[in-house]
Tab-separated table of C-alpha atoms in Angstrom:
chain	number	residue	atom	x	y	z
O	28	MET	CA	15.481	-11.409	-16.216
O	29	ASN	CA	13.516	-13.462	-13.898
O	30	ASN	CA	11.689	-11.031	-11.761
O	31	SER	CA	10.117	-14.033	-9.401
O	32	ALA	CA	9.132	-12.697	-5.987
O	33	ASP	CA	11.876	-14.606	-4.321
O	34	GLN	CA	13.992	-11.953	-5.276
O	35	ILE	CA	11.965	-9.202	-3.533
O	36	ILE	CA	12.461	-6.878	-0.165
O	37	ILE	CA	9.310	-6.332	1.630
O	38	GLU	CA	10.607	-3.228	3.941
O	39	GLN	CA	9.267	-0.108	5.493
O	40	LEU	CA	9.932	2.763	3.499
O	41	THR	CA	11.600	5.041	6.628
O	42	SER	CA	14.299	8.229	4.792
O	43	LEU	CA	13.501	9.158	1.304
O	44	SER	CA	16.119	8.561	-1.572
O	45	LEU	CA	15.390	10.452	-4.902
O	46	LYS	CA	14.791	7.092	-6.612
O	47	ASP	CA	12.655	5.864	-3.941
O	48	ALA	CA	10.609	8.916	-4.368
O	49	GLU	CA	10.261	8.643	-8.619
O	50	ALA	CA	9.288	5.527	-7.930
O	51	ILE	CA	6.561	5.796	-5.467
O	52	ARG	CA	5.467	8.731	-7.397
O	53	ARG	CA	5.327	6.275	-10.539
O	54	LEU	CA	3.319	4.084	-8.781
O	55	VAL	CA	1.064	6.296	-7.559
O	56	SER	CA	0.639	8.168	-10.204
O	57	GLN	CA	-1.185	4.195	-11.522
O	58	LEU	CA	-3.787	3.970	-9.011
O	59	GLY	CA	-5.737	5.716	-11.310
O	60	SER	CA	-8.318	9.011	-11.972
O	61	GLU	CA	-7.469	11.221	-8.752
O	62	PHE	CA	-4.580	10.813	-9.589
O	63	GLN	CA	-2.650	14.116	-7.652
O	64	PRO	CA	1.205	14.913	-7.930
O	65	LEU	CA	3.064	14.212	-4.992
O	66	GLY	CA	5.870	16.464	-3.256
O	67	ASP	CA	9.324	16.120	-1.581
O	68	LYS	CA	7.293	17.220	1.924
O	69	ASP	CA	4.521	14.754	1.197
O	70	LEU	CA	6.472	12.490	1.775
O	71	LYS	CA	8.442	13.083	3.898
O	72	GLU	CA	5.359	13.774	5.820
O	73	MET	CA	4.548	10.754	4.846
O	74	LEU	CA	7.343	8.824	6.539
O	75	LYS	CA	7.135	11.118	9.801
O	76	SER	CA	4.020	10.678	10.318
O	77	PRO	CA	3.611	8.483	13.727
O	78	THR	CA	0.148	6.467	12.668
O	79	THR	CA	1.051	5.652	8.916
O	80	TYR	CA	4.039	3.284	6.783
O	81	LEU	CA	5.080	3.195	3.777
O	82	LEU	CA	5.518	-0.422	2.410
O	83	VAL	CA	7.102	-1.789	-0.647
O	84	ALA	CA	8.755	-4.308	-2.213
O	85	ARG	CA	12.440	-3.633	-3.638
O	86	GLN	CA	14.011	-5.855	-6.726
O	87	SER	CA	16.468	-6.984	-4.177
O	88	LYS	CA	19.308	-6.886	-6.988
O	89	THR	CA	18.756	-3.322	-8.539
O	90	GLN	CA	17.466	-1.965	-5.312
O	91	LYS	CA	14.047	-1.198	-7.518
O	92	ILE	CA	11.157	-0.248	-6.114
O	93	VAL	CA	8.262	-2.677	-8.187
O	94	GLY	CA	5.821	-2.567	-5.816
O	95	MET	CA	4.113	-0.038	-2.317
O	96	ALA	CA	0.828	0.240	0.098
O	97	THR	CA	-0.129	2.712	2.589
O	98	LEU	CA	-1.050	1.159	6.090
O	99	ALA	CA	-2.245	3.905	8.366
O	100	VAL	CA	-2.542	2.321	12.451
O	101	TYR	CA	-4.635	4.804	14.753
O	102	ARG	CA	-6.724	4.706	18.106
O	103	ILE	CA	-11.226	4.715	17.752
O	104	PRO	CA	-12.555	4.777	21.236
O	105	TYR	CA	-13.929	1.551	20.856
O	106	ALA	CA	-10.598	-0.094	18.920
O	107	LYS	CA	-7.069	0.194	16.797
O	108	LYS	CA	-7.885	-0.225	13.840
O	109	ALA	CA	-5.800	-0.312	10.603
O	110	TYR	CA	-6.557	1.281	6.877
O	111	PHE	CA	-4.753	-0.105	3.814
O	112	ASP	CA	-3.982	2.131	0.480
O	113	ASP	CA	-2.754	2.938	-2.637
O	114	PHE	CA	-1.632	-1.356	-2.580
O	115	ILE	CA	-0.146	-1.433	-6.158
O	116	ILE	CA	2.701	-3.664	-8.561
O	117	GLU	CA	3.975	-2.009	-11.145
O	118	GLU	CA	1.754	-3.865	-14.155
O	119	ALA	CA	5.561	-5.711	-15.377
O	120	TYR	CA	5.809	-7.229	-11.763
O	121	GLN	CA	2.413	-8.551	-12.059
O	122	GLY	CA	0.885	-11.855	-11.660
O	123	GLN	CA	4.835	-13.523	-9.540
O	124	GLY	CA	3.443	-13.260	-6.482
O	125	ILE	CA	5.230	-9.875	-5.236
O	126	GLY	CA	0.648	-9.131	-4.138
O	127	SER	CA	1.212	-11.553	-1.681
O	128	LEU	CA	4.368	-11.144	-0.106
O	129	LEU	CA	3.529	-7.246	-0.016
O	130	LEU	CA	0.439	-7.606	1.201
O	131	GLU	CA	1.479	-10.439	4.176
O	132	LYS	CA	3.598	-7.306	5.191
O	133	VAL	CA	0.644	-5.555	6.185
O	134	LEU	CA	-1.155	-7.309	8.056
O	135	ALA	CA	1.919	-8.117	9.969
O	136	LYS	CA	2.808	-4.662	10.687
O	137	ALA	CA	-0.918	-3.898	11.563
O	138	ALA	CA	-1.381	-6.695	13.778
O	139	GLU	CA	2.487	-6.375	15.582
O	140	LEU	CA	0.805	-3.096	16.275
O	141	GLY	CA	-1.765	-4.264	17.781
O	142	ALA	CA	-5.009	-3.514	15.438
O	143	THR	CA	-7.924	-5.070	15.780
O	144	TYR	CA	-9.485	-5.097	12.168
O	145	ILE	CA	-7.693	-3.559	9.666
O	146	ASP	CA	-10.263	-2.033	6.979
O	147	PHE	CA	-9.718	-0.891	3.138
O	148	THR	CA	-11.504	-0.246	0.014
O	149	SER	CA	-10.671	-1.832	-3.810
O	150	THR	CA	-12.324	-0.166	-6.936
O	151	PRO	CA	-14.839	-3.495	-8.268
O	152	THR	CA	-12.091	-3.787	-11.440
O	153	ARG	CA	-9.425	-5.366	-10.636
O	154	LEU	CA	-9.895	-7.919	-10.392
O	155	ALA	CA	-6.798	-9.058	-9.759
O	156	ALA	CA	-6.340	-7.643	-6.699
O	157	ASN	CA	-10.439	-8.796	-5.285
O	158	LYS	CA	-9.108	-12.535	-5.854
O	159	LEU	CA	-6.325	-11.798	-3.622
O	160	TYR	CA	-8.496	-9.732	-0.928
O	161	GLU	CA	-10.446	-12.439	-0.766
O	162	LYS	CA	-7.866	-15.658	-0.560
O	163	PHE	CA	-6.467	-13.999	2.513
O	164	GLY	CA	-9.830	-13.925	4.274
O	165	PHE	CA	-11.609	-10.160	3.783
O	166	THR	CA	-14.595	-10.189	2.757
O	167	LYS	CA	-17.206	-7.222	1.331
O	168	ARG	CA	-18.687	-5.385	4.171
O	169	ASP	CA	-22.261	-3.641	3.457
O	170	THR	CA	-21.835	-0.775	4.442
O	171	ASN	CA	-21.967	2.647	1.482
O	172	VAL	CA	-19.020	4.770	1.968
O	173	TYR	CA	-18.837	8.469	1.426
O	174	ARG	CA	-16.684	10.784	0.990
O	175	LEU	CA	-16.493	15.062	1.039
O	176	THR	CA	-13.929	16.522	-1.170
O	177	PHE	CA	-11.841	20.405	0.216
């Protein structure tokens, strides 16, 4: 079966089927060691949020979700800011242009919502992903990333 990007639909997920919830959980579990299981309540909270958008890459024929990204757009004092996270394409579908399609949709959505800029972080070991970001014109910032876990 040919899994090329021309058989992929990029869409914002606005409702939650059991099959879609399972696909999101499967993808999130591939993001790394900080994975925390997502309950239906967590997923529904994301979908209801007025500032969070869950974008998915879905095979047009099977309706299977094979990629995802989360976009948050919110106001800070001097700008409307966008941040994207949890950007992942299922391993079997990587290298087929699906990541580019999904990233294009993320950027278009952020611009549509009036964001002044978009930020994100990426692990240096994700070589293909980092190459994709640079291809799209992203530049590395000279900053420290801090975290306080509750």
